[in-house]
Amino acid sequence: MRFYLLFLFLFAILFIFLSFDGYYFYDDTTYAHYAFYLSQGKLVLNEEIFSHRLGIIIPTALAYKLSGVNDISTVWVSVACTLTCLYLIYFVFKKYDSKVAIWAMVLFGLDFYTLFFSNKLYPDVSLTCMALLSAICLHQRNDQWGKPLLFCVANLWGFLCKETIVYLLPFYLLVCIYDWRQKQHLLFWQRAFMIGSILLAGYFGFYYLYTGNPLYRFQIIQDGHYVATYNYFHKPASALIPRLTYEPVIMLIHSGMIICIGAALPFLFRRNFWNWRIWTNEMFWSRLAFCGLCMFWGFTTSFKYYNPNALFPRMILFLIPFFAIASAFELSRLTAKKSFVLAMTFLIVAGIARYTGVPNQALHYGLLALGWGFIGGLYQFIPSSFVLNKQLYTPLIAGLLLVHPIYSMLKPSETGYTAEKHLIQKYLSHPVTSTMVFTDNKLMNGVDFYYQFNQPASIHFLPYEQLLEQQKQLTSSTEVFVLINSYSVEYFRLIGTPPPIYIDSPPVSWQLVANEGGIRLYKVPLI
């Protein structure tokens, strides 16, 4: 069991370094910007929802204060939270069943999006850690002060990371009602309510003193979702039908999260799952996982209108540990029949993935179907005791789960981040004269990060489209550059916003200053 923990730790660290490809220059660098403000002693709470996610801003600000703005200090929170989740699963479940612990670690540690966000500045990773910690406290609840205190602190910090931790509240209520009816752990709940009330009073009091409105953050959430492009406010009611039926399934298939969720599906067809008087370990974790998924599936983001959440994989990233644990209970009792059922399931999923336009994911599902079919064959022709004792199927499935992360580690850059960063720091870091750089919208959003949020006043970044207009108005004392990131140009072209023609075919009068890894810097003569 320790071998799996060590292997998954090392692989996660290897993935974090080898797959790092910069930032999206939107959510992530926005959080970084607020963290930088806080590191300078300025707390900003404005109408942008990102400014209110202090659960990720505070530790990032601390890192900036200690070591400055750099890649390591920016992503250390996500790295630490991912590895902490992996260790928590090992630490808790090694006491119950080694097979459950191994499967849970493998399914969580090799989930692609868990790894994918482990080297990015997103609150969903911190939320995952806090949600798992609070669930463990609830699962191990007792009448001592420690568990209710940690339970409340983890939930509050999770809420400071991201609001979607409220998806777990219905499950908490179910457990509370069960304990109340059984007259057990009542002291835990009394202390949890007391501590929680104090923490919430402090939270709302802080907002009241700072903004004058204790519900300011909730108002921002509602207003932010109202203007989002993926909302349902201005769409006919019929648009909700696919969102509430098959679209979440397609998202789970396209993202690969169905791998972690799939083995837990049999719980839904068990009578004990719906018997709320039975709360075994596996029932606790499976109910927690599916309660959270149901909330994501149909809960609204608005207090005034019905508007379900956007179908982005990171929105349910914090449920992956719960599904990994629930699936681990199923896989620890693997039989030939279950193996063949899993094989057929992944064949169907592969077909859906292929039909809906993700052939690479379909290939991965096909390999998993072959793997589970092979394991089913082992059970048919080799004594089951041999297979169970040697755990032949665990390394096989783990190996197949490694395919997608390894591909992501080895594929070429899709952003040109390293080359772009090096080029800007080499040629545009400290311009002597007034300088204008025309580039794409992505870089304009995040270029401050390259300057550690201390961009010189003498340099300005503008969109390509303004080049011709600005070029006629500039004086001879101004230097003009065009920075072309071929990766960003291609991305914007794919989403229907191609750059001006002179970006694809630069005029011969433009002087090529540098060409590095798909990033080109031209000096443009004034007209």
Short mmCIF file of C-alpha atoms in Angstrom, two decimals:
data_model
loop_
_atom_site.label_atom_id
_atom_site.label_comp_id
_atom_site.label_asym_id
_atom_site.label_seq_id
_atom_site.Cartn_x
_atom_site.Cartn_y
_atom_site.Cartn_z
CA MET A 1 0.00 0.00 0.00
CA ARG A 2 2.84 2.40 0.78
CA PHE A 3 4.31 1.59 -2.63
CA TYR A 4 1.18 2.95 -4.32
CA LEU A 5 1.25 6.07 -2.16
CA LEU A 6 4.91 6.71 -2.96
CA PHE A 7 4.42 6.01 -6.66
CA LEU A 8 1.40 8.31 -6.92
CA PHE A 9 3.21 11.04 -4.99
CA LEU A 10 6.21 10.86 -7.30
CA PHE A 11 4.08 10.67 -10.42
CA ALA A 12 2.01 13.68 -9.33
CA ILE A 13 5.17 15.72 -8.74
CA LEU A 14 6.57 14.61 -12.09
CA PHE A 15 3.31 15.56 -13.80
CA ILE A 16 3.23 18.95 -12.08
CA PHE A 17 6.65 19.87 -13.45
CA LEU A 18 6.57 18.26 -16.88
CA SER A 19 3.03 19.25 -17.86
CA PHE A 20 3.23 22.84 -16.63
CA ASP A 21 2.35 25.04 -19.58
CA GLY A 22 1.66 28.42 -18.09
CA TYR A 23 -1.65 30.04 -17.31
CA TYR A 24 -4.97 30.83 -18.90
CA PHE A 25 -4.41 34.50 -18.12
CA TYR A 26 -7.93 34.95 -16.86
CA ASP A 27 -9.19 33.32 -13.64
CA ASP A 28 -5.73 32.22 -12.53
CA THR A 29 -3.83 35.47 -13.01
CA THR A 30 -6.81 37.38 -11.61
CA TYR A 31 -6.46 35.43 -8.35
CA ALA A 32 -2.71 36.06 -8.54
CA HIS A 33 -3.31 39.78 -8.93
CA TYR A 34 -5.52 39.95 -5.84
CA ALA A 35 -2.97 37.87 -3.94
CA PHE A 36 -0.26 40.33 -4.93
CA TYR A 37 -2.38 43.23 -3.66
CA LEU A 38 -2.85 41.42 -0.36
CA SER A 39 0.88 40.67 -0.11
CA GLN A 40 1.39 44.43 -0.32
CA GLY A 41 -1.06 44.99 2.55
CA LYS A 42 -4.10 45.86 0.45
CA LEU A 43 -7.22 43.71 0.71
CA VAL A 44 -9.47 44.21 -2.32
CA LEU A 45 -13.12 43.13 -2.25
CA ASN A 46 -14.91 44.48 -5.29
CA GLU A 47 -17.67 43.50 -7.70
CA GLU A 48 -15.55 40.74 -9.26
CA ILE A 49 -16.37 37.38 -7.66
CA PHE A 50 -12.72 36.28 -7.83
CA SER A 51 -11.73 38.91 -5.27
CA HIS A 52 -13.90 37.21 -2.64
CA ARG A 53 -12.22 33.79 -2.81
CA LEU A 54 -9.86 34.47 0.04
CA GLY A 55 -9.26 30.78 0.68
CA ILE A 56 -6.84 30.73 -2.24
CA ILE A 57 -5.84 34.40 -2.24
CA ILE A 58 -4.52 34.44 1.33
CA PRO A 59 -2.05 31.51 1.08
CA THR A 60 -0.90 32.69 -2.36
CA ALA A 61 -0.34 36.18 -0.95
CA LEU A 62 1.73 34.65 1.85
CA ALA A 63 3.90 32.88 -0.74
CA TYR A 64 4.32 36.12 -2.70
CA LYS A 65 5.34 37.89 0.49
CA LEU A 66 7.98 35.26 1.26
CA SER A 67 9.40 34.49 -2.18
CA GLY A 68 8.00 36.98 -4.68
CA VAL A 69 5.80 36.44 -7.71
CA ASN A 70 6.95 33.35 -9.60
CA ASP A 71 5.57 30.09 -10.91
CA ILE A 72 6.30 28.08 -7.78
CA SER A 73 4.77 30.57 -5.35
CA THR A 74 1.74 30.87 -7.64
CA VAL A 75 0.85 27.17 -7.83
CA TRP A 76 2.18 25.88 -4.51
CA VAL A 77 -1.29 25.89 -2.93
CA SER A 78 -2.71 23.57 -5.60
CA VAL A 79 0.32 21.29 -5.41
CA ALA A 80 0.11 21.04 -1.62
CA CYS A 81 -3.66 20.44 -1.62
CA THR A 82 -3.47 17.68 -4.25
CA LEU A 83 -0.75 15.81 -2.36
CA THR A 84 -2.57 16.36 0.95
CA CYS A 85 -5.75 14.80 -0.45
CA LEU A 86 -3.80 11.78 -1.60
CA TYR A 87 -2.24 11.34 1.82
CA LEU A 88 -5.56 11.83 3.63
CA ILE A 89 -7.11 9.00 1.61
CA TYR A 90 -4.16 6.74 2.48
CA PHE A 91 -4.12 7.75 6.15
CA VAL A 92 -7.84 7.24 6.73
CA PHE A 93 -8.52 4.09 4.74
CA LYS A 94 -5.41 2.09 5.52
CA LYS A 95 -7.15 1.39 8.85
CA TYR A 96 -10.22 -0.13 7.19
CA ASP A 97 -9.13 -2.13 4.16
CA SER A 98 -5.90 -2.02 2.18
CA LYS A 99 -7.73 -2.84 -1.08
CA VAL A 100 -10.11 0.08 -0.60
CA ALA A 101 -7.21 2.40 0.23
CA ILE A 102 -5.23 1.34 -2.85
CA TRP A 103 -8.14 1.68 -5.25
CA ALA A 104 -9.17 5.04 -3.79
CA MET A 105 -5.63 6.37 -4.13
CA VAL A 106 -5.30 5.08 -7.69
CA LEU A 107 -8.64 6.46 -8.87
CA PHE A 108 -8.08 9.84 -7.25
CA GLY A 109 -4.36 10.17 -7.92
CA LEU A 110 -4.67 9.27 -11.61
CA ASP A 111 -7.85 11.19 -12.36
CA PHE A 112 -6.80 13.44 -15.23
CA TYR A 113 -8.43 16.66 -14.07
CA THR A 114 -7.18 16.19 -10.54
CA LEU A 115 -3.67 16.15 -11.99
CA PHE A 116 -4.45 18.79 -14.60
CA PHE A 117 -5.40 21.42 -12.02
CA SER A 118 -2.66 20.44 -9.58
CA ASN A 119 -0.28 22.95 -11.19
CA LYS A 120 -2.77 25.75 -11.79
CA LEU A 121 -4.03 28.56 -9.59
CA TYR A 122 -7.69 27.62 -9.23
CA PRO A 123 -9.72 27.49 -6.01
CA ASP A 124 -11.28 24.15 -6.96
CA VAL A 125 -8.16 22.27 -5.82
CA SER A 126 -8.14 23.93 -2.38
CA LEU A 127 -11.88 23.31 -2.17
CA THR A 128 -11.28 19.62 -2.88
CA CYS A 129 -8.89 19.39 0.06
CA MET A 130 -11.22 21.22 2.44
CA ALA A 131 -14.26 19.19 1.36
CA LEU A 132 -12.40 15.92 1.89
CA LEU A 133 -11.12 17.05 5.28
CA SER A 134 -14.62 18.07 6.42
CA ALA A 135 -16.09 14.78 5.18
CA ILE A 136 -13.46 12.81 7.09
CA CYS A 137 -14.28 14.77 10.26
CA LEU A 138 -17.97 14.01 9.77
CA HIS A 139 -17.29 10.34 9.09
CA GLN A 140 -15.15 10.07 12.23
CA ARG A 141 -17.34 12.36 14.35
CA ASN A 142 -17.14 11.98 18.10
CA ASP A 143 -17.91 13.99 21.22
CA GLN A 144 -14.47 15.61 21.50
CA TRP A 145 -13.96 19.28 20.59
CA GLY A 146 -11.38 18.58 17.88
CA LYS A 147 -13.64 17.01 15.25
CA PRO A 148 -16.46 19.60 15.28
CA LEU A 149 -13.91 22.44 15.32
CA LEU A 150 -11.99 21.06 12.34
CA PHE A 151 -15.26 20.23 10.57
CA CYS A 152 -16.48 23.83 10.83
CA VAL A 153 -13.13 25.42 9.98
CA ALA A 154 -12.70 23.18 6.92
CA ASN A 155 -16.17 24.06 5.65
CA LEU A 156 -15.67 27.79 6.21
CA TRP A 157 -12.28 27.74 4.51
CA GLY A 158 -13.78 25.70 1.68
CA PHE A 159 -16.48 28.34 1.32
CA LEU A 160 -13.77 31.01 1.25
CA CYS A 161 -12.22 29.06 -1.62
CA LYS A 162 -15.41 28.58 -3.62
CA GLU A 163 -19.12 28.71 -3.01
CA THR A 164 -19.91 25.25 -4.43
CA ILE A 165 -19.09 23.59 -1.12
CA VAL A 166 -22.77 24.30 -0.31
CA TYR A 167 -23.51 21.26 -2.51
CA LEU A 168 -22.56 19.17 0.53
CA LEU A 169 -25.09 20.78 2.90
CA PRO A 170 -28.00 18.40 2.09
CA PHE A 171 -25.80 15.44 2.96
CA TYR A 172 -24.72 17.05 6.22
CA LEU A 173 -28.39 17.56 7.05
CA LEU A 174 -29.18 13.90 6.33
CA VAL A 175 -26.42 12.74 8.67
CA CYS A 176 -27.57 15.19 11.34
CA ILE A 177 -31.17 13.95 11.13
CA TYR A 178 -29.99 10.33 11.33
CA ASP A 179 -27.88 11.05 14.41
CA TRP A 180 -30.72 12.97 16.04
CA ARG A 181 -33.14 10.09 15.49
CA GLN A 182 -30.60 7.57 16.75
CA LYS A 183 -29.67 9.87 19.66
CA GLN A 184 -25.97 9.55 18.90
CA HIS A 185 -23.17 12.08 18.40
CA LEU A 186 -25.49 14.81 19.64
CA LEU A 187 -22.63 16.57 21.38
CA PHE A 188 -20.72 16.71 18.08
CA TRP A 189 -23.63 18.51 16.42
CA GLN A 190 -24.21 20.85 19.34
CA ARG A 191 -20.59 21.92 19.29
CA ALA A 192 -20.56 22.09 15.47
CA PHE A 193 -23.60 24.39 15.48
CA MET A 194 -22.06 26.54 18.19
CA ILE A 195 -18.67 26.84 16.49
CA GLY A 196 -20.28 27.27 13.09
CA SER A 197 -22.51 30.05 14.38
CA ILE A 198 -19.51 31.90 15.80
CA LEU A 199 -17.54 31.52 12.55
CA LEU A 200 -20.47 32.63 10.41
CA ALA A 201 -21.11 35.60 12.69
CA GLY A 202 -17.48 36.59 12.27
CA TYR A 203 -17.69 36.10 8.50
CA PHE A 204 -20.85 38.17 8.03
CA GLY A 205 -19.61 40.74 10.52
CA PHE A 206 -16.40 41.14 8.54
CA TYR A 207 -18.36 41.73 5.34
CA TYR A 208 -20.66 44.18 7.06
CA LEU A 209 -17.75 46.20 8.42
CA TYR A 210 -15.80 46.07 5.17
CA THR A 211 -18.58 46.54 2.59
CA GLY A 212 -21.65 47.61 4.57
CA ASN A 213 -23.56 44.54 3.33
CA PRO A 214 -23.15 41.17 5.10
CA LEU A 215 -24.60 39.41 2.00
CA TYR A 216 -22.41 41.33 -0.45
CA ARG A 217 -20.64 38.23 -1.73
CA PHE A 218 -23.94 36.46 -2.41
CA GLN A 219 -25.16 39.45 -4.38
CA ILE A 220 -21.96 39.41 -6.45
CA ILE A 221 -22.40 35.70 -7.16
CA GLN A 222 -25.92 36.26 -8.42
CA ASP A 223 -25.03 39.28 -10.53
CA GLY A 224 -21.94 37.55 -11.93
CA HIS A 225 -23.88 34.52 -13.12
CA TYR A 226 -26.54 36.74 -14.63
CA VAL A 227 -24.08 38.23 -17.12
CA ALA A 228 -22.17 35.01 -17.78
CA THR A 229 -22.33 33.64 -21.31
CA TYR A 230 -23.37 30.17 -20.13
CA ASN A 231 -26.44 31.27 -18.15
CA TYR A 232 -30.04 30.31 -18.88
CA PHE A 233 -31.73 33.58 -17.95
CA HIS A 234 -32.41 34.71 -21.50
CA LYS A 235 -32.98 31.27 -22.99
CA PRO A 236 -36.30 29.48 -23.44
CA ALA A 237 -37.29 26.90 -20.82
CA SER A 238 -36.68 24.15 -23.39
CA ALA A 239 -32.94 24.92 -23.17
CA LEU A 240 -32.96 23.50 -19.64
CA ILE A 241 -34.05 20.04 -20.82
CA PRO A 242 -30.66 18.97 -22.26
CA ARG A 243 -28.84 20.67 -19.36
CA LEU A 244 -30.83 18.66 -16.81
CA THR A 245 -30.80 15.37 -18.71
CA TYR A 246 -27.99 14.22 -20.99
CA GLU A 247 -25.54 17.15 -21.12
CA PRO A 248 -23.97 16.47 -17.68
CA VAL A 249 -23.41 12.86 -18.78
CA ILE A 250 -21.66 14.04 -21.94
CA MET A 251 -19.49 16.36 -19.86
CA LEU A 252 -18.48 13.51 -17.55
CA ILE A 253 -17.60 11.37 -20.57
CA HIS A 254 -15.65 14.07 -22.39
CA SER A 255 -13.68 14.99 -19.26
CA GLY A 256 -12.85 11.41 -18.30
CA MET A 257 -14.46 11.82 -14.88
CA ILE A 258 -16.81 8.97 -15.70
CA ILE A 259 -13.86 6.64 -15.04
CA CYS A 260 -13.84 7.54 -11.37
CA ILE A 261 -17.62 7.72 -11.12
CA GLY A 262 -18.48 4.60 -13.13
CA ALA A 263 -17.62 1.93 -10.59
CA ALA A 264 -19.77 3.69 -7.97
CA LEU A 265 -22.94 3.55 -10.09
CA PRO A 266 -24.02 0.10 -8.79
CA PHE A 267 -24.72 1.72 -5.41
CA LEU A 268 -27.73 3.43 -6.97
CA PHE A 269 -29.30 0.03 -7.67
CA ARG A 270 -28.84 -1.33 -4.18
CA ARG A 271 -31.71 -1.38 -1.74
CA ASN A 272 -29.43 -0.48 1.15
CA PHE A 273 -28.41 2.74 -0.60
CA TRP A 274 -31.95 4.04 -0.25
CA ASN A 275 -32.39 2.73 3.29
CA TRP A 276 -31.45 5.74 5.41
CA ARG A 277 -31.24 3.60 8.54
CA ILE A 278 -28.10 1.89 7.22
CA TRP A 279 -24.92 3.97 7.41
CA THR A 280 -21.98 1.70 6.73
CA ASN A 281 -18.67 3.16 5.53
CA GLU A 282 -19.47 2.54 1.89
CA MET A 283 -22.98 3.98 2.23
CA PHE A 284 -21.59 7.14 3.82
CA TRP A 285 -19.14 7.85 1.01
CA SER A 286 -21.38 6.80 -1.87
CA ARG A 287 -24.29 8.91 -0.59
CA LEU A 288 -21.99 11.87 -0.07
CA ALA A 289 -20.70 11.58 -3.65
CA PHE A 290 -24.11 11.25 -5.28
CA CYS A 291 -25.71 13.96 -3.12
CA GLY A 292 -23.03 16.36 -4.28
CA LEU A 293 -23.47 15.30 -7.91
CA CYS A 294 -27.25 15.79 -7.71
CA MET A 295 -26.76 19.28 -6.34
CA PHE A 296 -24.42 20.14 -9.21
CA TRP A 297 -26.88 18.61 -11.67
CA GLY A 298 -29.86 20.71 -10.68
CA PHE A 299 -29.04 23.37 -8.08
CA THR A 300 -29.36 27.01 -9.09
CA THR A 301 -26.74 29.75 -8.94
CA SER A 302 -29.32 32.51 -8.50
CA PHE A 303 -31.74 33.38 -5.71
CA LYS A 304 -34.20 35.01 -8.12
CA TYR A 305 -34.14 32.78 -11.21
CA TYR A 306 -33.50 29.13 -11.88
CA ASN A 307 -30.06 28.87 -13.41
CA PRO A 308 -28.04 25.62 -13.07
CA ASN A 309 -24.28 25.79 -12.88
CA ALA A 310 -22.00 25.69 -15.90
CA LEU A 311 -20.88 22.29 -17.17
CA PHE A 312 -17.17 22.67 -16.54
CA PRO A 313 -15.28 19.67 -15.08
CA ARG A 314 -13.64 21.80 -12.38
CA MET A 315 -17.09 22.58 -10.95
CA ILE A 316 -17.25 19.06 -9.52
CA LEU A 317 -13.53 18.46 -9.02
CA PHE A 318 -14.11 18.42 -5.25
CA LEU A 319 -16.43 15.39 -5.64
CA ILE A 320 -13.71 13.21 -7.20
CA PRO A 321 -12.23 12.01 -3.86
CA PHE A 322 -15.71 10.92 -2.73
CA PHE A 323 -16.37 9.01 -5.94
CA ALA A 324 -12.88 7.50 -5.82
CA ILE A 325 -13.60 6.18 -2.32
CA ALA A 326 -17.08 4.93 -3.22
CA SER A 327 -15.78 3.20 -6.35
CA ALA A 328 -12.94 1.71 -4.32
CA PHE A 329 -15.44 -0.14 -2.12
CA GLU A 330 -16.98 -1.68 -5.24
CA LEU A 331 -13.67 -2.59 -6.86
CA SER A 332 -12.35 -4.16 -3.66
CA ARG A 333 -15.03 -6.84 -4.17
CA LEU A 334 -14.34 -7.37 -7.85
CA THR A 335 -15.78 -10.45 -9.56
CA ALA A 336 -15.76 -11.76 -13.11
CA LYS A 337 -19.30 -10.47 -13.64
CA LYS A 338 -18.41 -6.98 -12.42
CA SER A 339 -15.34 -6.95 -14.66
CA PHE A 340 -17.37 -7.82 -17.75
CA VAL A 341 -20.03 -5.26 -16.83
CA LEU A 342 -17.32 -2.60 -16.53
CA ALA A 343 -15.88 -3.70 -19.87
CA MET A 344 -19.26 -3.37 -21.59
CA THR A 345 -19.89 -0.04 -19.86
CA PHE A 346 -16.63 1.43 -21.13
CA LEU A 347 -17.32 0.09 -24.61
CA ILE A 348 -20.62 2.00 -24.61
CA VAL A 349 -18.91 5.08 -23.20
CA ALA A 350 -16.23 4.81 -25.89
CA GLY A 351 -18.94 4.75 -28.53
CA ILE A 352 -20.61 7.84 -27.07
CA ALA A 353 -17.28 9.65 -26.89
CA ARG A 354 -16.53 8.80 -30.51
CA TYR A 355 -19.99 9.82 -31.68
CA THR A 356 -19.85 13.14 -29.80
CA GLY A 357 -16.48 14.17 -31.21
CA VAL A 358 -13.71 13.16 -28.78
CA PRO A 359 -11.94 10.26 -30.54
CA ASN A 360 -8.85 10.38 -28.29
CA GLN A 361 -10.98 9.94 -25.21
CA ALA A 362 -12.88 7.17 -26.98
CA LEU A 363 -9.58 5.35 -27.58
CA HIS A 364 -8.75 5.60 -23.89
CA TYR A 365 -12.14 4.18 -22.93
CA GLY A 366 -11.61 1.39 -25.44
CA LEU A 367 -8.33 0.46 -23.76
CA LEU A 368 -10.05 0.43 -20.37
CA ALA A 369 -12.77 -1.82 -21.78
CA LEU A 370 -10.10 -4.26 -22.99
CA GLY A 371 -8.41 -4.08 -19.59
CA TRP A 372 -11.57 -4.90 -17.66
CA GLY A 373 -12.42 -7.63 -20.16
CA PHE A 374 -8.98 -9.16 -19.65
CA ILE A 375 -9.46 -9.07 -15.87
CA GLY A 376 -12.83 -10.77 -16.27
CA GLY A 377 -11.08 -13.48 -18.26
CA LEU A 378 -8.56 -13.95 -15.47
CA TYR A 379 -11.38 -14.60 -13.06
CA GLN A 380 -12.88 -17.13 -15.43
CA PHE A 381 -9.74 -19.17 -16.06
CA ILE A 382 -7.53 -18.55 -13.01
CA PRO A 383 -8.57 -19.27 -9.42
CA SER A 384 -10.07 -16.13 -7.95
CA SER A 385 -7.98 -16.44 -4.82
CA PHE A 386 -4.81 -16.09 -6.90
CA VAL A 387 -6.06 -12.97 -8.62
CA LEU A 388 -7.24 -11.41 -5.37
CA ASN A 389 -4.05 -12.15 -3.48
CA LYS A 390 -1.71 -10.93 -6.17
CA GLN A 391 -3.87 -7.90 -7.05
CA LEU A 392 -3.05 -8.38 -10.72
CA TYR A 393 -5.84 -6.11 -11.86
CA THR A 394 -4.83 -3.03 -9.88
CA PRO A 395 -1.48 -2.42 -11.66
CA LEU A 396 -3.15 -3.13 -15.01
CA ILE A 397 -5.91 -0.55 -14.55
CA ALA A 398 -3.46 1.92 -13.01
CA GLY A 399 -1.26 1.52 -16.07
CA LEU A 400 -4.19 2.27 -18.37
CA LEU A 401 -5.14 5.31 -16.30
CA LEU A 402 -1.61 6.61 -16.75
CA VAL A 403 -2.06 6.91 -20.53
CA HIS A 404 -3.82 10.28 -20.57
CA PRO A 405 -1.60 12.02 -17.98
CA ILE A 406 1.59 10.74 -19.63
CA TYR A 407 0.37 11.97 -23.01
CA SER A 408 -0.28 15.37 -21.45
CA MET A 409 3.22 15.40 -19.95
CA LEU A 410 4.97 14.56 -23.21
CA LYS A 411 3.00 16.57 -25.76
CA PRO A 412 4.44 19.88 -27.02
CA SER A 413 3.45 23.19 -25.48
CA GLU A 414 -0.01 24.49 -26.36
CA THR A 415 0.57 28.02 -25.05
CA GLY A 416 4.21 28.90 -25.69
CA TYR A 417 4.33 30.20 -22.12
CA THR A 418 8.01 29.56 -21.42
CA ALA A 419 9.18 31.07 -24.69
CA GLU A 420 6.85 34.06 -24.38
CA LYS A 421 7.96 34.72 -20.81
CA HIS A 422 11.64 34.52 -21.77
CA LEU A 423 11.17 36.76 -24.78
CA ILE A 424 9.31 39.48 -22.84
CA GLN A 425 11.83 39.43 -20.00
CA LYS A 426 14.73 39.64 -22.45
CA TYR A 427 13.50 42.32 -24.88
CA LEU A 428 10.63 44.16 -23.19
CA SER A 429 11.40 44.11 -19.48
CA HIS A 430 12.84 47.61 -19.02
CA PRO A 431 12.19 49.76 -22.08
CA VAL A 432 14.16 52.99 -22.08
CA THR A 433 11.74 54.90 -24.30
CA SER A 434 7.97 54.88 -24.63
CA THR A 435 7.00 51.49 -26.06
CA MET A 436 3.80 50.05 -27.47
CA VAL A 437 3.34 46.33 -28.01
CA PHE A 438 0.44 45.04 -30.08
CA THR A 439 -0.58 41.50 -29.26
CA ASP A 440 -3.52 39.15 -28.66
CA ASN A 441 -6.22 39.56 -26.02
CA LYS A 442 -4.98 36.65 -23.94
CA LEU A 443 -1.58 38.19 -23.33
CA MET A 444 -3.15 41.59 -22.69
CA ASN A 445 -5.18 40.03 -19.85
CA GLY A 446 -2.18 38.47 -18.14
CA VAL A 447 0.93 40.36 -19.18
CA ASP A 448 1.14 41.96 -15.71
CA PHE A 449 2.15 38.55 -14.37
CA TYR A 450 5.31 38.57 -16.50
CA TYR A 451 6.27 41.84 -14.79
CA GLN A 452 5.42 40.51 -11.32
CA PHE A 453 2.50 42.97 -11.30
CA ASN A 454 4.91 45.89 -11.57
CA GLN A 455 4.68 46.74 -15.26
CA PRO A 456 6.80 49.76 -16.27
CA ALA A 457 4.78 52.87 -17.03
CA SER A 458 6.68 53.32 -20.29
CA ILE A 459 5.30 50.17 -21.94
CA HIS A 460 1.73 49.57 -23.08
CA PHE A 461 0.13 46.45 -24.53
CA LEU A 462 -2.70 46.93 -27.03
CA PRO A 463 -4.78 44.63 -29.27
CA TYR A 464 -3.66 43.89 -32.82
CA GLU A 465 -6.69 45.67 -34.23
CA GLN A 466 -5.47 49.07 -33.02
CA LEU A 467 -2.10 48.88 -34.75
CA LEU A 468 -2.92 50.79 -37.94
CA GLU A 469 -4.82 53.48 -36.09
CA GLN A 470 -2.17 54.02 -33.43
CA GLN A 471 0.72 53.81 -35.87
CA LYS A 472 -0.39 57.03 -37.59
CA GLN A 473 -0.60 58.99 -34.33
CA LEU A 474 2.68 58.02 -32.68
CA THR A 475 5.76 60.19 -32.53
CA SER A 476 9.25 59.14 -33.52
CA SER A 477 10.23 58.76 -29.87
CA THR A 478 7.92 55.77 -29.48
CA GLU A 479 9.02 52.25 -30.27
CA VAL A 480 6.37 49.92 -31.71
CA PHE A 481 6.47 46.15 -31.52
CA VAL A 482 4.14 43.35 -32.54
CA LEU A 483 4.30 40.19 -30.47
CA ILE A 484 2.73 37.17 -32.17
CA ASN A 485 2.02 34.06 -30.15
CA SER A 486 1.15 31.49 -32.82
CA TYR A 487 -0.59 29.28 -30.23
CA SER A 488 -2.93 32.07 -29.12
CA VAL A 489 -3.54 33.18 -32.70
CA GLU A 490 -4.58 29.66 -33.62
CA TYR A 491 -6.83 29.41 -30.58
CA PHE A 492 -8.66 32.63 -31.39
CA ARG A 493 -8.99 31.54 -34.99
CA LEU A 494 -10.63 28.28 -33.88
CA ILE A 495 -13.22 30.13 -31.79
CA GLY A 496 -14.10 32.40 -34.69
CA THR A 497 -12.04 35.54 -34.03
CA PRO A 498 -9.14 35.49 -36.52
CA PRO A 499 -6.46 38.20 -36.23
CA PRO A 500 -5.91 40.92 -38.84
CA ILE A 501 -4.39 39.72 -42.10
CA TYR A 502 -1.04 41.41 -41.40
CA ILE A 503 -0.54 39.08 -38.44
CA ASP A 504 -0.55 36.02 -40.70
CA SER A 505 1.59 37.76 -43.35
CA PRO A 506 3.77 40.41 -41.70
CA PRO A 507 4.91 43.21 -44.04
CA VAL A 508 8.51 43.04 -45.23
CA SER A 509 9.16 46.36 -43.50
CA TRP A 510 8.70 44.73 -40.10
CA GLN A 511 12.01 43.82 -38.49
CA LEU A 512 12.10 40.39 -36.85
CA VAL A 513 13.66 40.87 -33.42
CA ALA A 514 13.23 37.35 -32.04
CA ASN A 515 11.64 34.05 -32.98
CA GLU A 516 11.48 31.53 -30.16
CA GLY A 517 9.25 28.48 -29.81
CA GLY A 518 6.38 29.80 -31.92
CA ILE A 519 6.63 33.31 -30.43
CA ARG A 520 7.74 36.11 -32.76
CA LEU A 521 8.58 39.70 -31.90
CA TYR A 522 8.65 42.31 -34.66
CA LYS A 523 9.74 45.93 -34.56
CA VAL A 524 7.39 48.05 -36.63
CA PRO A 525 8.53 51.26 -38.36
CA LEU A 526 6.41 54.35 -37.85
CA ILE A 527 4.44 55.67 -40.80
#
